[in-house]
């Protein structure tokens, strides 16, 4: 009985939130921009929000990309912030029919699609299903809407058909409205490229360590230019943008290694991009730490093929986690130290501490479950949370508890909350 009443209250509460969200969306005069894609969308959203913030009042919602997050964005955060000029929202697809409801609620003026690849395999099964899901954002555009599509991806470009909205494309294709050329990145030299468009050529310089970041950068630049942001401002804002935490952000340790931390996700289709970034690097010694692949699906072959690629690039390859034994590394590679198999992030951290050389380049690549960002954080912080898998989806920097032993997290958070209430009460009563 009580459980039934609880579900009813929860359902009514969610309906009320959605009602408020729809009202907030209907009242707003902002330009709403939705960004989706199998990869690159988080960076595109953050970078676009950063560019637009130099041009007008902007609210950006990144990483938290579900329907509940959108509801919260519309009925809570926007009301707190007052009227804004732009709302940039990342729309993620975790399964079939997840983007459609978000698109209908967001009612975007602009829809940006970065690429279509087979992620969340257990939910989608085929590339066609992924494309169909992403297309829902474009289909939600009104007649005066704008679609910004990747000209190099046929599954994205196919979304241009059937709509009465305006369309622009970006990519390396000669037919792209925003054509990318002269792509260059070889760490420590970061990404730069030229962007050809109807008003001329932009020389874009970024802080990204790899060439593959041209795609979200071009998507963000094309969208901003179409929205009337001056070209010089686009160039300047892009040049100053810091990569997102755990998405190929570089951490340089004084007198120690240079880490490229790419630990938010590790889908098979993007693994070669991270490896290519390492191959192009001009650093002396290179090491690759590989944790867990996303959508593993029980395939031993993927870990073995990943090792074959990694060993051609790096002086040492380290596998960590429950799938570390799937590398099929030879005994000779194990004996020589070319390959190292470890079980926990703490073991890898200790190994790196013992063996790191000044200036070496270390790629940390894994899905978020292992939180391999701790390996880099341990060089600048006193990391004490070394549980192999904590179950939290957000990165350690967002969690903020990596300097507290995992078993003390609950009590620490409870005490911190209590202390904040005491401070508020003291401030309220003039204490």
Short mmCIF file of C-alpha atoms in Angstrom, two decimals:
data_model
loop_
_atom_site.label_atom_id
_atom_site.label_comp_id
_atom_site.label_asym_id
_atom_site.label_seq_id
_atom_site.Cartn_x
_atom_site.Cartn_y
_atom_site.Cartn_z
CA UNK A 1 0.00 0.00 0.00
CA UNK A 2 2.68 2.49 1.05
CA UNK A 3 4.86 1.49 -1.90
CA UNK A 4 1.95 2.10 -4.26
CA UNK A 5 1.29 5.55 -2.79
CA UNK A 6 4.98 6.33 -3.07
CA UNK A 7 4.98 5.51 -6.78
CA UNK A 8 1.88 7.66 -7.29
CA UNK A 9 3.50 10.61 -5.51
CA UNK A 10 6.67 10.16 -7.53
CA UNK A 11 4.72 10.02 -10.79
CA UNK A 12 2.69 13.12 -9.92
CA UNK A 13 5.86 14.94 -8.90
CA UNK A 14 7.52 14.13 -12.23
CA UNK A 15 4.42 15.22 -14.15
CA UNK A 16 4.46 18.53 -12.28
CA UNK A 17 8.13 19.08 -13.11
CA UNK A 18 7.50 18.37 -16.79
CA UNK A 19 4.54 20.77 -16.78
CA UNK A 20 6.71 23.50 -15.26
CA UNK A 21 9.47 22.74 -17.75
CA UNK A 22 7.09 23.11 -20.70
CA UNK A 23 5.83 26.42 -19.32
CA UNK A 24 9.39 27.70 -18.85
CA UNK A 25 10.30 26.66 -22.40
CA UNK A 26 7.19 28.36 -23.82
CA UNK A 27 7.95 31.62 -21.99
CA UNK A 28 11.62 31.77 -22.89
CA UNK A 29 12.84 33.97 -25.72
CA UNK A 30 16.24 32.26 -25.82
CA UNK A 31 17.67 30.46 -28.83
CA UNK A 32 17.67 26.76 -27.95
CA UNK A 33 20.47 24.62 -29.39
CA UNK A 34 20.52 20.83 -29.11
CA UNK A 35 23.68 18.84 -29.86
CA UNK A 36 23.83 15.08 -30.31
CA UNK A 37 26.16 12.49 -31.82
CA UNK A 38 27.94 9.29 -30.92
CA UNK A 39 31.15 11.15 -30.03
CA UNK A 40 32.30 14.74 -29.81
CA UNK A 41 29.01 16.17 -28.55
CA UNK A 42 30.20 17.03 -25.02
CA UNK A 43 33.18 18.94 -26.37
CA UNK A 44 31.04 20.61 -29.04
CA UNK A 45 28.47 21.71 -26.43
CA UNK A 46 31.06 23.05 -24.01
CA UNK A 47 33.02 24.85 -26.72
CA UNK A 48 29.89 26.31 -28.32
CA UNK A 49 28.66 27.49 -24.93
CA UNK A 50 32.07 29.07 -24.31
CA UNK A 51 31.96 30.91 -27.64
CA UNK A 52 28.38 32.10 -27.20
CA UNK A 53 29.10 33.32 -23.66
CA UNK A 54 31.29 36.01 -25.22
CA UNK A 55 28.36 37.12 -27.36
CA UNK A 56 25.36 36.90 -25.02
CA UNK A 57 23.92 35.41 -21.85
CA UNK A 58 24.35 31.66 -22.20
CA UNK A 59 23.29 28.61 -20.22
CA UNK A 60 25.15 25.41 -21.11
CA UNK A 61 24.15 21.93 -19.97
CA UNK A 62 26.79 19.34 -20.71
CA UNK A 63 27.41 15.69 -19.71
CA UNK A 64 24.12 15.46 -17.78
CA UNK A 65 22.26 14.70 -21.00
CA UNK A 66 19.06 12.86 -20.04
CA UNK A 67 15.39 13.84 -20.05
CA UNK A 68 15.51 14.44 -16.29
CA UNK A 69 18.44 16.79 -16.77
CA UNK A 70 16.56 18.71 -19.46
CA UNK A 71 13.49 19.01 -17.24
CA UNK A 72 15.69 20.37 -14.46
CA UNK A 73 17.39 22.76 -16.87
CA UNK A 74 14.10 24.23 -18.03
CA UNK A 75 12.02 24.49 -14.88
CA UNK A 76 14.70 25.05 -12.25
CA UNK A 77 18.02 26.39 -13.50
CA UNK A 78 16.66 28.77 -16.13
CA UNK A 79 14.19 30.30 -13.69
CA UNK A 80 16.99 30.88 -11.20
CA UNK A 81 19.24 32.51 -13.77
CA UNK A 82 16.58 34.65 -15.37
CA UNK A 83 16.25 35.17 -19.09
CA UNK A 84 19.20 34.14 -21.24
CA UNK A 85 20.02 34.56 -24.92
CA UNK A 86 21.19 31.02 -25.63
CA UNK A 87 20.59 27.59 -24.15
CA UNK A 88 22.98 24.86 -25.31
CA UNK A 89 21.96 21.32 -24.36
CA UNK A 90 23.69 17.98 -24.91
CA UNK A 91 21.20 15.30 -25.90
CA UNK A 92 22.51 11.80 -25.23
CA UNK A 93 20.96 8.56 -26.44
CA UNK A 94 21.21 5.70 -23.97
CA UNK A 95 18.64 3.60 -25.79
CA UNK A 96 15.81 3.58 -28.30
CA UNK A 97 13.30 6.46 -27.99
CA UNK A 98 15.38 8.51 -25.55
CA UNK A 99 16.17 11.53 -27.75
CA UNK A 100 12.64 11.97 -29.12
CA UNK A 101 11.04 13.03 -25.81
CA UNK A 102 13.96 15.38 -25.13
CA UNK A 103 13.69 16.93 -28.58
CA UNK A 104 9.94 17.52 -28.19
CA UNK A 105 10.52 19.22 -24.84
CA UNK A 106 13.55 21.24 -25.95
CA UNK A 107 11.95 22.37 -29.24
CA UNK A 108 15.37 23.38 -30.60
CA UNK A 109 15.92 26.28 -32.94
CA UNK A 110 19.25 24.68 -33.89
CA UNK A 111 20.13 20.95 -34.06
CA UNK A 112 23.78 19.89 -34.35
CA UNK A 113 24.81 16.30 -35.12
CA UNK A 114 28.50 15.36 -34.86
CA UNK A 115 28.62 11.72 -36.02
CA UNK A 116 26.86 8.37 -35.99
CA UNK A 117 28.74 5.34 -34.66
CA UNK A 118 27.65 2.11 -33.02
CA UNK A 119 27.76 2.85 -29.29
CA UNK A 120 25.50 1.37 -26.60
CA UNK A 121 25.52 -1.80 -28.67
CA UNK A 122 23.34 -3.71 -26.21
CA UNK A 123 20.55 -1.15 -26.74
CA UNK A 124 20.85 -0.27 -30.44
CA UNK A 125 22.33 -3.37 -32.12
CA UNK A 126 22.72 -1.62 -35.52
CA UNK A 127 24.12 1.61 -36.91
CA UNK A 128 20.77 2.32 -38.55
CA UNK A 129 19.06 2.34 -35.15
CA UNK A 130 21.63 4.83 -33.82
CA UNK A 131 21.08 7.11 -36.84
CA UNK A 132 17.32 6.92 -36.44
CA UNK A 133 17.63 7.94 -32.78
CA UNK A 134 19.90 10.91 -33.49
CA UNK A 135 17.66 12.05 -36.33
CA UNK A 136 14.85 12.76 -33.84
CA UNK A 137 16.64 15.96 -32.78
CA UNK A 138 16.72 17.25 -36.36
CA UNK A 139 13.10 16.27 -36.95
CA UNK A 140 12.06 18.43 -33.99
CA UNK A 141 13.17 21.60 -35.79
CA UNK A 142 10.51 24.04 -36.94
CA UNK A 143 10.37 25.53 -40.46
CA UNK A 144 12.66 28.39 -39.37
CA UNK A 145 15.10 26.03 -37.64
CA UNK A 146 18.72 25.31 -38.52
CA UNK A 147 20.42 21.90 -38.85
CA UNK A 148 24.23 21.81 -38.57
CA UNK A 149 25.38 18.43 -39.91
CA UNK A 150 28.63 16.55 -40.45
CA UNK A 151 29.18 16.44 -44.22
CA UNK A 152 31.68 13.57 -43.93
CA UNK A 153 29.28 11.12 -42.28
CA UNK A 154 26.65 9.75 -44.70
CA UNK A 155 24.40 8.69 -41.82
CA UNK A 156 24.39 12.28 -40.54
CA UNK A 157 24.10 13.89 -43.96
CA UNK A 158 21.03 11.75 -44.67
CA UNK A 159 19.26 13.67 -41.91
CA UNK A 160 19.14 16.68 -44.25
CA UNK A 161 16.28 15.15 -46.24
CA UNK A 162 12.62 15.63 -45.45
CA UNK A 163 12.75 18.88 -43.47
CA UNK A 164 11.79 22.42 -44.41
CA UNK A 165 14.43 23.94 -42.15
CA UNK A 166 17.69 25.59 -43.15
CA UNK A 167 20.80 23.41 -43.43
CA UNK A 168 24.55 23.98 -43.21
CA UNK A 169 27.27 21.34 -43.23
CA UNK A 170 30.81 21.11 -41.88
CA UNK A 171 33.66 18.72 -42.59
CA UNK A 172 36.60 17.93 -44.82
CA UNK A 173 34.31 17.30 -47.79
CA UNK A 174 34.75 19.71 -50.70
CA UNK A 175 30.99 20.28 -50.65
CA UNK A 176 30.83 21.30 -46.97
CA UNK A 177 29.59 24.81 -46.24
CA UNK A 178 32.28 25.02 -43.55
CA UNK A 179 35.23 23.18 -45.04
CA UNK A 180 38.07 22.03 -42.80
CA UNK A 181 41.64 21.89 -44.17
CA UNK A 182 45.27 21.93 -43.04
CA UNK A 183 44.61 19.90 -39.88
CA UNK A 184 47.72 19.65 -37.72
CA UNK A 185 48.47 18.37 -34.20
CA UNK A 186 51.60 16.69 -32.87
CA UNK A 187 51.91 17.08 -29.12
CA UNK A 188 53.29 19.30 -27.63
CA UNK A 189 52.01 21.23 -30.65
CA UNK A 190 48.23 21.39 -30.26
CA UNK A 191 45.48 21.27 -32.87
CA UNK A 192 45.17 23.95 -35.52
CA UNK A 193 43.28 24.03 -38.82
CA UNK A 194 41.71 26.37 -41.33
CA UNK A 195 37.98 26.74 -41.74
CA UNK A 196 36.75 27.93 -45.14
CA UNK A 197 33.28 29.46 -45.25
CA UNK A 198 31.27 31.89 -47.32
CA UNK A 199 32.81 34.96 -45.63
CA UNK A 200 36.42 33.84 -45.91
CA UNK A 201 38.90 31.73 -43.97
CA UNK A 202 39.40 31.32 -40.22
CA UNK A 203 42.75 30.19 -38.78
CA UNK A 204 41.69 28.23 -35.73
CA UNK A 205 44.18 27.36 -33.00
CA UNK A 206 43.14 25.21 -30.06
CA UNK A 207 44.50 23.61 -26.89
CA UNK A 208 43.42 20.10 -27.97
CA UNK A 209 46.28 17.58 -28.18
CA UNK A 210 44.83 15.47 -31.01
CA UNK A 211 43.75 16.01 -34.62
CA UNK A 212 40.37 14.33 -34.13
CA UNK A 213 39.12 17.32 -32.13
CA UNK A 214 38.75 19.25 -35.36
CA UNK A 215 35.25 17.78 -35.68
CA UNK A 216 33.61 19.18 -32.50
CA UNK A 217 35.59 22.41 -32.97
CA UNK A 218 34.29 22.85 -36.51
CA UNK A 219 30.75 22.01 -35.39
CA UNK A 220 30.88 24.65 -32.65
CA UNK A 221 32.49 27.27 -34.91
CA UNK A 222 29.99 26.75 -37.73
CA UNK A 223 27.04 27.00 -35.35
CA UNK A 224 28.37 30.15 -33.69
CA UNK A 225 29.03 31.85 -37.02
CA UNK A 226 25.54 30.98 -38.25
CA UNK A 227 24.15 32.57 -35.08
CA UNK A 228 25.94 35.82 -35.84
CA UNK A 229 28.98 35.63 -33.58
CA UNK A 230 31.80 37.71 -35.12
CA UNK A 231 34.53 35.62 -36.73
CA UNK A 232 37.30 37.23 -34.64
CA UNK A 233 35.43 36.38 -31.44
CA UNK A 234 35.03 32.78 -32.60
CA UNK A 235 38.79 32.53 -33.20
CA UNK A 236 39.69 34.10 -29.86
CA UNK A 237 37.22 32.07 -27.78
CA UNK A 238 38.30 28.80 -29.39
CA UNK A 239 41.97 29.57 -28.74
CA UNK A 240 41.26 30.09 -25.02
CA UNK A 241 39.05 27.03 -24.46
CA UNK A 242 40.36 24.37 -22.06
CA UNK A 243 39.47 20.76 -23.00
CA UNK A 244 36.94 19.08 -20.74
CA UNK A 245 38.24 17.14 -17.76
CA UNK A 246 38.94 13.48 -18.60
CA UNK A 247 38.39 14.04 -22.32
CA UNK A 248 41.94 14.37 -23.58
CA UNK A 249 42.89 17.14 -21.21
CA UNK A 250 46.66 17.26 -20.72
CA UNK A 251 48.12 17.38 -17.22
CA UNK A 252 51.78 18.36 -17.13
CA UNK A 253 53.70 17.43 -13.98
CA UNK A 254 56.67 19.70 -13.24
CA UNK A 255 59.74 17.56 -13.68
CA UNK A 256 57.54 14.55 -14.38
CA UNK A 257 55.37 12.98 -17.08
CA UNK A 258 52.79 14.60 -19.32
CA UNK A 259 49.44 12.82 -18.96
CA UNK A 260 46.69 12.96 -21.54
CA UNK A 261 43.63 11.97 -19.54
CA UNK A 262 40.92 10.35 -21.70
CA UNK A 263 38.98 8.40 -19.10
CA UNK A 264 35.34 9.38 -19.62
CA UNK A 265 34.55 6.76 -22.27
CA UNK A 266 36.31 4.26 -24.48
CA UNK A 267 34.08 3.09 -27.35
CA UNK A 268 35.82 0.80 -29.79
CA UNK A 269 35.27 3.10 -32.78
CA UNK A 270 37.22 5.96 -31.18
CA UNK A 271 40.14 3.98 -29.78
CA UNK A 272 42.18 4.46 -32.96
CA UNK A 273 41.81 8.24 -32.64
CA UNK A 274 43.48 8.26 -29.23
CA UNK A 275 46.22 5.94 -30.49
CA UNK A 276 46.77 8.12 -33.56
CA UNK A 277 47.20 11.13 -31.27
CA UNK A 278 49.95 9.24 -29.44
CA UNK A 279 51.59 8.13 -32.67
CA UNK A 280 51.79 11.71 -33.95
CA UNK A 281 53.22 13.03 -30.69
CA UNK A 282 56.80 14.27 -30.77
CA UNK A 283 57.37 13.25 -27.18
CA UNK A 284 60.31 10.95 -26.50
CA UNK A 285 59.06 8.08 -24.38
CA UNK A 286 55.41 7.05 -24.75
CA UNK A 287 53.23 4.81 -22.64
CA UNK A 288 49.61 3.75 -22.97
CA UNK A 289 47.46 2.68 -20.03
CA UNK A 290 44.30 0.93 -21.21
CA UNK A 291 41.46 0.14 -18.83
CA UNK A 292 37.98 -0.97 -19.78
CA UNK A 293 36.46 -0.60 -23.23
CA UNK A 294 32.90 0.69 -23.44
CA UNK A 295 30.26 -1.80 -24.62
CA UNK A 296 32.77 -4.63 -24.18
CA UNK A 297 30.21 -7.23 -25.15
CA UNK A 298 32.45 -10.16 -24.15
CA UNK A 299 34.81 -9.76 -27.10
CA UNK A 300 38.34 -10.94 -26.30
CA UNK A 301 39.41 -9.97 -29.81
CA UNK A 302 38.99 -6.21 -29.22
CA UNK A 303 41.46 -6.17 -26.31
CA UNK A 304 43.93 -8.25 -28.31
CA UNK A 305 43.62 -6.01 -31.39
CA UNK A 306 43.96 -2.93 -29.19
CA UNK A 307 47.22 -4.28 -27.81
CA UNK A 308 48.58 -5.00 -31.27
CA UNK A 309 47.95 -1.36 -32.22
CA UNK A 310 49.19 0.12 -28.96
CA UNK A 311 52.50 -1.79 -28.92
CA UNK A 312 53.39 -0.32 -32.33
CA UNK A 313 53.09 3.17 -30.85
CA UNK A 314 54.18 3.01 -27.22
CA UNK A 315 57.36 1.96 -25.46
CA UNK A 316 55.20 0.27 -22.84
CA UNK A 317 51.54 -0.76 -22.75
CA UNK A 318 49.82 -1.29 -19.39
CA UNK A 319 46.49 -3.09 -19.15
CA UNK A 320 44.50 -2.63 -15.95
CA UNK A 321 41.24 -4.03 -14.64
CA UNK A 322 39.28 -7.22 -14.88
CA UNK A 323 39.88 -7.51 -18.63
CA UNK A 324 43.65 -6.98 -18.46
CA UNK A 325 44.31 -10.65 -19.18
CA UNK A 326 42.62 -10.41 -22.59
CA UNK A 327 45.56 -8.66 -24.32
CA UNK A 328 47.10 -11.88 -25.68
CA UNK A 329 50.49 -10.23 -25.20
CA UNK A 330 53.39 -12.57 -25.86
CA UNK A 331 55.55 -13.90 -23.07
CA UNK A 332 58.48 -12.09 -24.64
CA UNK A 333 56.65 -8.76 -24.34
CA UNK A 334 55.81 -9.53 -20.72
CA UNK A 335 59.38 -10.52 -19.87
CA UNK A 336 60.88 -7.44 -21.54
CA UNK A 337 58.42 -5.05 -19.86
CA UNK A 338 56.88 -4.05 -23.18
CA UNK A 339 53.57 -5.20 -21.70
CA UNK A 340 52.48 -4.93 -18.06
CA UNK A 341 49.31 -6.52 -16.71
CA UNK A 342 47.92 -5.12 -13.46
CA UNK A 343 44.59 -5.48 -11.71
CA UNK A 344 43.91 -2.19 -9.89
CA UNK A 345 44.43 1.54 -10.54
CA UNK A 346 46.50 1.75 -7.34
CA UNK A 347 48.93 -0.85 -8.67
CA UNK A 348 49.30 1.15 -11.89
CA UNK A 349 49.81 4.36 -9.92
CA UNK A 350 52.59 2.77 -7.89
CA UNK A 351 54.19 1.39 -11.05
CA UNK A 352 54.16 4.80 -12.74
CA UNK A 353 55.63 6.42 -9.66
CA UNK A 354 58.54 3.99 -9.71
CA UNK A 355 59.23 4.17 -13.43
CA UNK A 356 58.11 7.57 -14.79
CA UNK A 357 60.62 9.67 -16.71
CA UNK A 358 60.57 13.47 -17.00
CA UNK A 359 58.72 14.62 -20.11
CA UNK A 360 57.35 11.23 -21.13
CA UNK A 361 53.84 11.15 -22.64
CA UNK A 362 51.31 8.85 -20.96
CA UNK A 363 47.84 8.17 -22.37
CA UNK A 364 45.21 7.12 -19.83
CA UNK A 365 42.37 5.55 -21.79
CA UNK A 366 39.32 3.81 -20.32
CA UNK A 367 35.61 3.96 -19.76
CA UNK A 368 34.65 5.90 -16.65
CA UNK A 369 34.13 2.84 -14.44
CA UNK A 370 37.80 2.58 -13.41
CA UNK A 371 38.37 6.32 -12.86
CA UNK A 372 41.88 6.18 -14.23
CA UNK A 373 42.07 9.96 -13.93
CA UNK A 374 43.31 9.19 -10.40
CA UNK A 375 46.64 8.10 -11.91
CA UNK A 376 47.28 11.68 -13.05
CA UNK A 377 45.68 13.34 -10.02
CA UNK A 378 48.01 11.36 -7.73
CA UNK A 379 50.94 13.46 -8.98
CA UNK A 380 49.38 16.72 -7.78
CA UNK A 381 47.05 15.57 -4.97
CA UNK A 382 47.09 13.14 -2.07
CA UNK A 383 44.73 10.57 -3.59
CA UNK A 384 43.36 8.21 -0.95
CA UNK A 385 40.30 6.79 -2.71
CA UNK A 386 41.65 3.78 -4.59
CA UNK A 387 38.64 1.48 -4.68
CA UNK A 388 38.85 -0.25 -8.09
CA UNK A 389 35.24 0.60 -9.05
CA UNK A 390 33.09 2.92 -6.97
CA UNK A 391 29.98 2.85 -9.17
CA UNK A 392 29.88 6.63 -9.66
CA UNK A 393 29.49 7.91 -13.21
CA UNK A 394 30.92 11.38 -12.72
CA UNK A 395 34.67 11.93 -12.82
CA UNK A 396 36.76 12.16 -9.67
CA UNK A 397 37.14 15.91 -10.10
CA UNK A 398 33.37 16.36 -10.06
CA UNK A 399 32.92 13.98 -7.14
CA UNK A 400 35.68 15.81 -5.27
CA UNK A 401 36.26 13.02 -2.74
CA UNK A 402 39.38 11.45 -4.19
CA UNK A 403 41.47 12.67 -1.22
CA UNK A 404 39.15 10.83 1.20
CA UNK A 405 39.25 7.02 1.61
CA UNK A 406 36.20 5.47 -0.05
CA UNK A 407 34.91 3.88 3.15
CA UNK A 408 34.80 7.36 4.74
CA UNK A 409 32.90 9.08 1.93
CA UNK A 410 29.44 8.81 3.47
CA UNK A 411 30.49 10.17 6.85
CA UNK A 412 32.59 12.89 5.21
CA UNK A 413 29.67 14.09 3.05
CA UNK A 414 27.34 14.01 6.05
CA UNK A 415 29.73 16.13 8.11
CA UNK A 416 30.30 18.55 5.25
CA UNK A 417 26.55 19.01 4.82
CA UNK A 418 26.14 19.58 8.56
CA UNK A 419 28.95 22.16 8.59
CA UNK A 420 27.36 24.06 5.69
CA UNK A 421 24.03 24.23 7.51
CA UNK A 422 25.78 25.57 10.60
CA UNK A 423 27.50 28.25 8.53
CA UNK A 424 24.18 29.28 6.95
CA UNK A 425 22.51 29.51 10.34
CA UNK A 426 25.37 31.59 11.74
CA UNK A 427 25.14 33.91 8.74
CA UNK A 428 21.35 34.12 9.09
CA UNK A 429 21.50 35.09 12.76
CA UNK A 430 24.53 37.33 12.40
CA UNK A 431 26.99 34.89 14.01
#
